[in-house]
Amino acid sequence: MKKNKVMDFFSALGRSLMMPIAALAACGIILGVTAALLKTQVVEAVPFLQQPVVFYILNTLKTVSNVVFTLIPVLFAISISFGMAKEDKEVAAFAGFIGYYTFLVSASCMINSGFMNFDSLQISTILGVETLDMGAVAGILTGVTVAALHNKYQVVFPVAIAFYGGKRFVAIVVILAMALLGQVAPFIWAPVSAGINGLGTLISESGLLGVFSFGFLERLLIPTGLHH
């Protein structure tokens, strides 16, 4: 029974990731084609591409498609919240974005608090906030957390404070939970990130054994849908 629950969880997670992955695949094709057409050698070989209107269109498509890749974490946060919610999925998707942004701001507050030296962490400006850059991991963590809270907490309050019950209570719980995670993340992300990078380096430097290991692990994920 427990094994089935684990498989169901990862299967739902894999299905939820398909929406942003499909968008990324399409944008990747557009980005690749436009980037190739805008290369100096190609532009010189094809005078038509030097036309201001043509150049503007290609450059705009390249810029827009590239922006989507910078939004991978927030896309994952929203899509996982939406896909793994059992009901009121639109509320879960909204809570996913709120939760992710709360996480960014909370982590930024801790990094700038001066309590510790966080210089070893990768700091980036995400959605206008200078904060801890955990990449897609932050989006996945947010999505899973929001979906779990959304499915569990549909509280009904007394009439006097009924306004804050039901769907609205989910957003309140998500903000509190993600604020707490944002406070903790700067302390635990450094060793986790080092482990991920170390594993990637080990696989890349292991020659044929590394290729086999990567392929084997990727194949193991197929039943869950996470191989994408």
PDB file of C-alpha atoms in Angstrom:
ATOM      1  CA  MET A   1       0.000   0.000   0.000  1.00  0.00           C
ATOM      2  CA  LYS A   2       2.794   2.409   0.950  1.00  0.00           C
ATOM      3  CA  LYS A   3       4.658   1.535  -2.275  1.00  0.00           C
ATOM      4  CA  ASN A   4       1.553   2.343  -4.319  1.00  0.00           C
ATOM      5  CA  LYS A   5       1.196   5.703  -2.591  1.00  0.00           C
ATOM      6  CA  VAL A   6       4.806   6.580  -3.418  1.00  0.00           C
ATOM      7  CA  MET A   7       4.338   5.599  -7.058  1.00  0.00           C
ATOM      8  CA  ASP A   8       1.068   7.532  -7.253  1.00  0.00           C
ATOM      9  CA  PHE A   9       2.808  10.594  -5.830  1.00  0.00           C
ATOM     10  CA  PHE A  10       5.651  10.521  -8.355  1.00  0.00           C
ATOM     11  CA  SER A  11       3.265   9.735 -11.213  1.00  0.00           C
ATOM     12  CA  ALA A  12       1.143  12.774 -10.318  1.00  0.00           C
ATOM     13  CA  LEU A  13       4.303  14.862 -10.041  1.00  0.00           C
ATOM     14  CA  GLY A  14       5.467  13.688 -13.463  1.00  0.00           C
ATOM     15  CA  ARG A  15       2.118  14.519 -15.055  1.00  0.00           C
ATOM     16  CA  SER A  16       2.131  17.949 -13.446  1.00  0.00           C
ATOM     17  CA  LEU A  17       5.545  18.729 -14.928  1.00  0.00           C
ATOM     18  CA  MET A  18       4.368  18.010 -18.470  1.00  0.00           C
ATOM     19  CA  MET A  19       2.711  21.420 -18.938  1.00  0.00           C
ATOM     20  CA  PRO A  20       5.824  23.560 -18.398  1.00  0.00           C
ATOM     21  CA  ILE A  21       8.046  20.980 -20.124  1.00  0.00           C
ATOM     22  CA  ALA A  22       5.876  21.186 -23.250  1.00  0.00           C
ATOM     23  CA  ALA A  23       6.140  24.982 -23.205  1.00  0.00           C
ATOM     24  CA  LEU A  24       9.910  24.795 -22.713  1.00  0.00           C
ATOM     25  CA  ALA A  25      10.294  22.398 -25.623  1.00  0.00           C
ATOM     26  CA  ALA A  26       8.410  24.722 -27.976  1.00  0.00           C
ATOM     27  CA  CYS A  27      10.308  27.781 -26.773  1.00  0.00           C
ATOM     28  CA  GLY A  28      13.582  25.880 -27.077  1.00  0.00           C
ATOM     29  CA  ILE A  29      12.946  25.251 -30.768  1.00  0.00           C
ATOM     30  CA  ILE A  30      12.089  28.908 -31.383  1.00  0.00           C
ATOM     31  CA  LEU A  31      15.136  30.049 -29.400  1.00  0.00           C
ATOM     32  CA  GLY A  32      17.452  27.725 -31.307  1.00  0.00           C
ATOM     33  CA  VAL A  33      16.166  28.716 -34.744  1.00  0.00           C
ATOM     34  CA  THR A  34      16.180  32.463 -34.087  1.00  0.00           C
ATOM     35  CA  ALA A  35      19.602  32.357 -32.430  1.00  0.00           C
ATOM     36  CA  ALA A  36      20.987  30.511 -35.450  1.00  0.00           C
ATOM     37  CA  LEU A  37      19.441  32.972 -37.924  1.00  0.00           C
ATOM     38  CA  LEU A  38      20.861  35.933 -35.996  1.00  0.00           C
ATOM     39  CA  LYS A  39      24.446  34.665 -36.073  1.00  0.00           C
ATOM     40  CA  THR A  40      26.791  37.049 -37.864  1.00  0.00           C
ATOM     41  CA  GLN A  41      27.843  34.458 -40.473  1.00  0.00           C
ATOM     42  CA  VAL A  42      24.219  33.617 -41.345  1.00  0.00           C
ATOM     43  CA  VAL A  43      23.159  37.269 -41.525  1.00  0.00           C
ATOM     44  CA  GLU A  44      26.072  38.036 -43.873  1.00  0.00           C
ATOM     45  CA  ALA A  45      25.222  35.056 -46.077  1.00  0.00           C
ATOM     46  CA  VAL A  46      21.503  35.911 -46.256  1.00  0.00           C
ATOM     47  CA  PRO A  47      21.053  39.667 -46.906  1.00  0.00           C
ATOM     48  CA  PHE A  48      17.297  39.358 -46.357  1.00  0.00           C
ATOM     49  CA  LEU A  49      17.929  38.877 -42.633  1.00  0.00           C
ATOM     50  CA  GLN A  50      19.561  42.305 -42.488  1.00  0.00           C
ATOM     51  CA  GLN A  51      16.232  44.032 -43.072  1.00  0.00           C
ATOM     52  CA  PRO A  52      15.314  46.029 -39.909  1.00  0.00           C
ATOM     53  CA  VAL A  53      11.802  44.563 -39.671  1.00  0.00           C
ATOM     54  CA  VAL A  54      13.024  40.977 -40.122  1.00  0.00           C
ATOM     55  CA  PHE A  55      15.820  41.474 -37.600  1.00  0.00           C
ATOM     56  CA  TYR A  56      13.375  43.003 -35.110  1.00  0.00           C
ATOM     57  CA  ILE A  57      10.938  40.098 -35.424  1.00  0.00           C
ATOM     58  CA  LEU A  58      13.654  37.462 -35.009  1.00  0.00           C
ATOM     59  CA  ASN A  59      15.263  39.265 -32.090  1.00  0.00           C
ATOM     60  CA  THR A  60      11.893  39.694 -30.354  1.00  0.00           C
ATOM     61  CA  LEU A  61      11.082  35.993 -30.737  1.00  0.00           C
ATOM     62  CA  LYS A  62      14.525  35.098 -29.397  1.00  0.00           C
ATOM     63  CA  THR A  63      14.161  37.391 -26.384  1.00  0.00           C
ATOM     64  CA  VAL A  64      10.628  36.253 -25.523  1.00  0.00           C
ATOM     65  CA  SER A  65      11.428  32.542 -25.843  1.00  0.00           C
ATOM     66  CA  ASN A  66      14.563  32.950 -23.739  1.00  0.00           C
ATOM     67  CA  VAL A  67      12.583  34.613 -20.930  1.00  0.00           C
ATOM     68  CA  VAL A  68      10.480  31.467 -20.531  1.00  0.00           C
ATOM     69  CA  PHE A  69      13.584  29.562 -19.446  1.00  0.00           C
ATOM     70  CA  THR A  70      14.206  32.067 -16.659  1.00  0.00           C
ATOM     71  CA  LEU A  71      10.670  31.358 -15.400  1.00  0.00           C
ATOM     72  CA  ILE A  72      11.165  27.587 -15.017  1.00  0.00           C
ATOM     73  CA  PRO A  73      10.878  27.621 -11.185  1.00  0.00           C
ATOM     74  CA  VAL A  74       7.658  29.641 -11.083  1.00  0.00           C
ATOM     75  CA  LEU A  75       6.182  27.564 -13.921  1.00  0.00           C
ATOM     76  CA  PHE A  76       6.934  24.408 -11.935  1.00  0.00           C
ATOM     77  CA  ALA A  77       5.472  25.911  -8.757  1.00  0.00           C
ATOM     78  CA  ILE A  78       2.197  26.783 -10.494  1.00  0.00           C
ATOM     79  CA  SER A  79       1.861  23.626 -12.602  1.00  0.00           C
ATOM     80  CA  ILE A  80       2.650  21.206  -9.758  1.00  0.00           C
ATOM     81  CA  SER A  81       0.236  23.005  -7.424  1.00  0.00           C
ATOM     82  CA  PHE A  82      -2.422  22.840 -10.127  1.00  0.00           C
ATOM     83  CA  GLY A  83      -1.754  19.273 -11.220  1.00  0.00           C
ATOM     84  CA  MET A  84      -1.501  17.658  -7.779  1.00  0.00           C
ATOM     85  CA  ALA A  85      -4.485  19.439  -6.226  1.00  0.00           C
ATOM     86  CA  LYS A  86      -7.480  17.154  -5.847  1.00  0.00           C
ATOM     87  CA  GLU A  87     -10.068  19.941  -6.191  1.00  0.00           C
ATOM     88  CA  ASP A  88     -10.279  23.704  -6.664  1.00  0.00           C
ATOM     89  CA  LYS A  89      -7.193  23.511  -8.891  1.00  0.00           C
ATOM     90  CA  GLU A  90      -7.339  27.174  -9.863  1.00  0.00           C
ATOM     91  CA  VAL A  91      -7.051  28.129  -6.182  1.00  0.00           C
ATOM     92  CA  ALA A  92      -4.051  25.824  -5.824  1.00  0.00           C
ATOM     93  CA  ALA A  93      -2.353  27.384  -8.867  1.00  0.00           C
ATOM     94  CA  PHE A  94      -2.844  30.864  -7.405  1.00  0.00           C
ATOM     95  CA  ALA A  95      -1.471  29.670  -4.062  1.00  0.00           C
ATOM     96  CA  GLY A  96       1.492  28.167  -5.921  1.00  0.00           C
ATOM     97  CA  PHE A  97       2.572  31.542  -7.258  1.00  0.00           C
ATOM     98  CA  ILE A  98       1.966  33.285  -3.936  1.00  0.00           C
ATOM     99  CA  GLY A  99       3.905  30.563  -2.143  1.00  0.00           C
ATOM    100  CA  TYR A 100       6.884  30.771  -4.514  1.00  0.00           C
ATOM    101  CA  TYR A 101       7.087  34.551  -4.256  1.00  0.00           C
ATOM    102  CA  THR A 102       6.795  34.367  -0.473  1.00  0.00           C
ATOM    103  CA  PHE A 103       9.664  31.880  -0.457  1.00  0.00           C
ATOM    104  CA  LEU A 104      11.852  34.236  -2.517  1.00  0.00           C
ATOM    105  CA  VAL A 105      11.181  37.230  -0.276  1.00  0.00           C
ATOM    106  CA  SER A 106      11.650  35.249   2.935  1.00  0.00           C
ATOM    107  CA  ALA A 107      14.971  33.798   1.756  1.00  0.00           C
ATOM    108  CA  SER A 108      16.075  37.292   0.713  1.00  0.00           C
ATOM    109  CA  CYS A 109      15.318  38.606   4.213  1.00  0.00           C
ATOM    110  CA  MET A 110      17.468  35.905   5.791  1.00  0.00           C
ATOM    111  CA  ILE A 111      20.359  36.411   3.352  1.00  0.00           C
ATOM    112  CA  ASN A 112      20.384  40.157   4.020  1.00  0.00           C
ATOM    113  CA  SER A 113      19.923  39.803   7.779  1.00  0.00           C
ATOM    114  CA  GLY A 114      23.649  39.631   8.520  1.00  0.00           C
ATOM    115  CA  PHE A 115      23.175  36.665  10.883  1.00  0.00           C
ATOM    116  CA  MET A 116      25.598  34.563   8.807  1.00  0.00           C
ATOM    117  CA  ASN A 117      27.850  34.846   5.786  1.00  0.00           C
ATOM    118  CA  PHE A 118      25.961  33.492   2.779  1.00  0.00           C
ATOM    119  CA  ASP A 119      28.555  34.520   0.171  1.00  0.00           C
ATOM    120  CA  SER A 120      29.018  30.895  -0.904  1.00  0.00           C
ATOM    121  CA  LEU A 121      25.417  30.727  -2.147  1.00  0.00           C
ATOM    122  CA  GLN A 122      24.334  31.697  -5.635  1.00  0.00           C
ATOM    123  CA  ILE A 123      22.340  34.900  -5.365  1.00  0.00           C
ATOM    124  CA  SER A 124      20.251  36.109  -8.307  1.00  0.00           C
ATOM    125  CA  THR A 125      17.484  38.599  -9.013  1.00  0.00           C
ATOM    126  CA  ILE A 126      14.307  36.546  -9.478  1.00  0.00           C
ATOM    127  CA  LEU A 127      10.976  38.245 -10.178  1.00  0.00           C
ATOM    128  CA  GLY A 128      12.534  41.492  -8.974  1.00  0.00           C
ATOM    129  CA  VAL A 129      13.852  40.031  -5.700  1.00  0.00           C
ATOM    130  CA  GLU A 130      17.572  39.556  -5.001  1.00  0.00           C
ATOM    131  CA  THR A 131      17.453  36.172  -3.324  1.00  0.00           C
ATOM    132  CA  LEU A 132      18.722  32.604  -3.108  1.00  0.00           C
ATOM    133  CA  ASP A 133      18.801  30.930  -6.523  1.00  0.00           C
ATOM    134  CA  MET A 134      17.769  27.287  -6.147  1.00  0.00           C
ATOM    135  CA  GLY A 135      16.671  26.972  -9.751  1.00  0.00           C
ATOM    136  CA  ALA A 136      13.897  24.528 -10.563  1.00  0.00           C
ATOM    137  CA  VAL A 137      14.271  22.860  -7.144  1.00  0.00           C
ATOM    138  CA  ALA A 138      12.607  25.843  -5.457  1.00  0.00           C
ATOM    139  CA  GLY A 139       9.650  25.634  -7.830  1.00  0.00           C
ATOM    140  CA  ILE A 140       9.232  21.888  -7.337  1.00  0.00           C
ATOM    141  CA  LEU A 141       9.525  22.212  -3.563  1.00  0.00           C
ATOM    142  CA  THR A 142       6.930  24.992  -3.566  1.00  0.00           C
ATOM    143  CA  GLY A 143       4.520  23.101  -5.791  1.00  0.00           C
ATOM    144  CA  VAL A 144       4.642  19.917  -3.726  1.00  0.00           C
ATOM    145  CA  THR A 145       4.264  21.845  -0.467  1.00  0.00           C
ATOM    146  CA  VAL A 146       1.350  23.931  -1.725  1.00  0.00           C
ATOM    147  CA  ALA A 147      -0.456  20.894  -3.160  1.00  0.00           C
ATOM    148  CA  ALA A 148      -0.082  19.005   0.141  1.00  0.00           C
ATOM    149  CA  LEU A 149      -1.384  21.949   2.167  1.00  0.00           C
ATOM    150  CA  HIS A 150      -4.192  22.609  -0.313  1.00  0.00           C
ATOM    151  CA  ASN A 151      -5.397  19.012  -0.171  1.00  0.00           C
ATOM    152  CA  LYS A 152      -5.251  18.877   3.624  1.00  0.00           C
ATOM    153  CA  TYR A 153      -6.432  22.247   4.868  1.00  0.00           C
ATOM    154  CA  GLN A 154      -9.954  23.244   3.878  1.00  0.00           C
ATOM    155  CA  VAL A 155     -10.903  24.625   7.301  1.00  0.00           C
ATOM    156  CA  VAL A 156     -14.392  25.854   8.154  1.00  0.00           C
ATOM    157  CA  PHE A 157     -14.364  28.673  10.723  1.00  0.00           C
ATOM    158  CA  PRO A 158     -17.221  30.047  12.873  1.00  0.00           C
ATOM    159  CA  VAL A 159     -19.511  32.559  11.191  1.00  0.00           C
ATOM    160  CA  ALA A 160     -17.704  35.575  12.677  1.00  0.00           C
ATOM    161  CA  ILE A 161     -14.478  34.711  10.841  1.00  0.00           C
ATOM    162  CA  ALA A 162     -15.909  32.480   8.120  1.00  0.00           C
ATOM    163  CA  PHE A 163     -14.416  34.788   5.473  1.00  0.00           C
ATOM    164  CA  TYR A 164     -10.960  33.365   6.230  1.00  0.00           C
ATOM    165  CA  GLY A 165     -12.039  29.743   5.986  1.00  0.00           C
ATOM    166  CA  GLY A 166     -12.182  27.290   3.084  1.00  0.00           C
ATOM    167  CA  LYS A 167     -10.228  28.331   0.016  1.00  0.00           C
ATOM    168  CA  ARG A 168      -8.925  31.536   1.574  1.00  0.00           C
ATOM    169  CA  PHE A 169      -7.371  29.670   4.477  1.00  0.00           C
ATOM    170  CA  VAL A 170      -5.165  27.737   2.034  1.00  0.00           C
ATOM    171  CA  ALA A 171      -3.451  30.937   0.915  1.00  0.00           C
ATOM    172  CA  ILE A 172      -2.818  31.956   4.533  1.00  0.00           C
ATOM    173  CA  VAL A 173      -1.302  28.570   5.413  1.00  0.00           C
ATOM    174  CA  VAL A 174       0.822  28.577   2.253  1.00  0.00           C
ATOM    175  CA  ILE A 175       2.236  32.035   3.022  1.00  0.00           C
ATOM    176  CA  LEU A 176       3.189  30.981   6.546  1.00  0.00           C
ATOM    177  CA  ALA A 177       4.685  27.652   5.441  1.00  0.00           C
ATOM    178  CA  MET A 178       6.704  29.097   2.548  1.00  0.00           C
ATOM    179  CA  ALA A 179       7.926  31.978   4.706  1.00  0.00           C
ATOM    180  CA  LEU A 180       9.299  29.404   7.145  1.00  0.00           C
ATOM    181  CA  LEU A 181      10.908  27.386   4.341  1.00  0.00           C
ATOM    182  CA  GLY A 182      12.460  30.563   2.974  1.00  0.00           C
ATOM    183  CA  GLN A 183      14.077  31.208   6.343  1.00  0.00           C
ATOM    184  CA  VAL A 184      15.545  27.702   6.511  1.00  0.00           C
ATOM    185  CA  ALA A 185      16.583  27.278   2.855  1.00  0.00           C
ATOM    186  CA  PRO A 186      19.782  29.420   2.922  1.00  0.00           C
ATOM    187  CA  PHE A 187      21.179  27.204   5.694  1.00  0.00           C
ATOM    188  CA  ILE A 188      20.540  23.829   4.058  1.00  0.00           C
ATOM    189  CA  TRP A 189      20.885  24.615   0.353  1.00  0.00           C
ATOM    190  CA  ALA A 190      24.696  24.930   0.296  1.00  0.00           C
ATOM    191  CA  PRO A 191      25.414  21.235   1.120  1.00  0.00           C
ATOM    192  CA  VAL A 192      22.502  20.031  -1.018  1.00  0.00           C
ATOM    193  CA  SER A 193      23.703  22.070  -3.997  1.00  0.00           C
ATOM    194  CA  ALA A 194      27.261  20.804  -3.477  1.00  0.00           C
ATOM    195  CA  GLY A 195      25.951  17.237  -3.481  1.00  0.00           C
ATOM    196  CA  ILE A 196      24.008  17.748  -6.709  1.00  0.00           C
ATOM    197  CA  ASN A 197      27.001  19.360  -8.419  1.00  0.00           C
ATOM    198  CA  GLY A 198      29.297  16.635  -7.090  1.00  0.00           C
ATOM    199  CA  LEU A 199      27.056  13.898  -8.481  1.00  0.00           C
ATOM    200  CA  GLY A 200      26.910  15.609 -11.860  1.00  0.00           C
ATOM    201  CA  THR A 201      30.691  16.017 -11.932  1.00  0.00           C
ATOM    202  CA  LEU A 202      31.208  12.378 -10.927  1.00  0.00           C
ATOM    203  CA  ILE A 203      28.922  11.132 -13.710  1.00  0.00           C
ATOM    204  CA  SER A 204      30.503  13.394 -16.340  1.00  0.00           C
ATOM    205  CA  GLU A 205      34.032  12.296 -15.402  1.00  0.00           C
ATOM    206  CA  SER A 206      33.269   8.571 -15.226  1.00  0.00           C
ATOM    207  CA  GLY A 207      33.460   7.926 -18.955  1.00  0.00           C
ATOM    208  CA  LEU A 208      31.345   5.041 -20.226  1.00  0.00           C
ATOM    209  CA  LEU A 209      30.343   4.112 -16.679  1.00  0.00           C
ATOM    210  CA  GLY A 210      28.982   7.636 -16.225  1.00  0.00           C
ATOM    211  CA  VAL A 211      27.001   7.404 -19.472  1.00  0.00           C
ATOM    212  CA  PHE A 212      25.574   4.056 -18.392  1.00  0.00           C
ATOM    213  CA  SER A 213      24.720   5.365 -14.918  1.00  0.00           C
ATOM    214  CA  PHE A 214      22.947   8.424 -16.325  1.00  0.00           C
ATOM    215  CA  GLY A 215      20.972   6.339 -18.829  1.00  0.00           C
ATOM    216  CA  PHE A 216      20.091   3.714 -16.221  1.00  0.00           C
ATOM    217  CA  LEU A 217      18.869   6.290 -13.703  1.00  0.00           C
ATOM    218  CA  GLU A 218      16.912   8.111 -16.415  1.00  0.00           C
ATOM    219  CA  ARG A 219      15.189   4.874 -17.414  1.00  0.00           C
ATOM    220  CA  LEU A 220      14.247   4.162 -13.817  1.00  0.00           C
ATOM    221  CA  LEU A 221      12.232   7.392 -13.820  1.00  0.00           C
ATOM    222  CA  ILE A 222      10.075   6.445 -16.829  1.00  0.00           C
ATOM    223  CA  PRO A 223       7.306   4.728 -14.765  1.00  0.00           C
ATOM    224  CA  THR A 224       6.874   7.949 -12.781  1.00  0.00           C
ATOM    225  CA  GLY A 225       6.962  10.294 -15.779  1.00  0.00           C
ATOM    226  CA  LEU A 226       9.884  12.252 -14.274  1.00  0.00           C
ATOM    227  CA  HIS A 227      12.343  11.196 -17.007  1.00  0.00           C
ATOM    228  CA  HIS A 228      11.426  14.342 -18.950  1.00  0.00           C
TER     229      HIS A 228
END
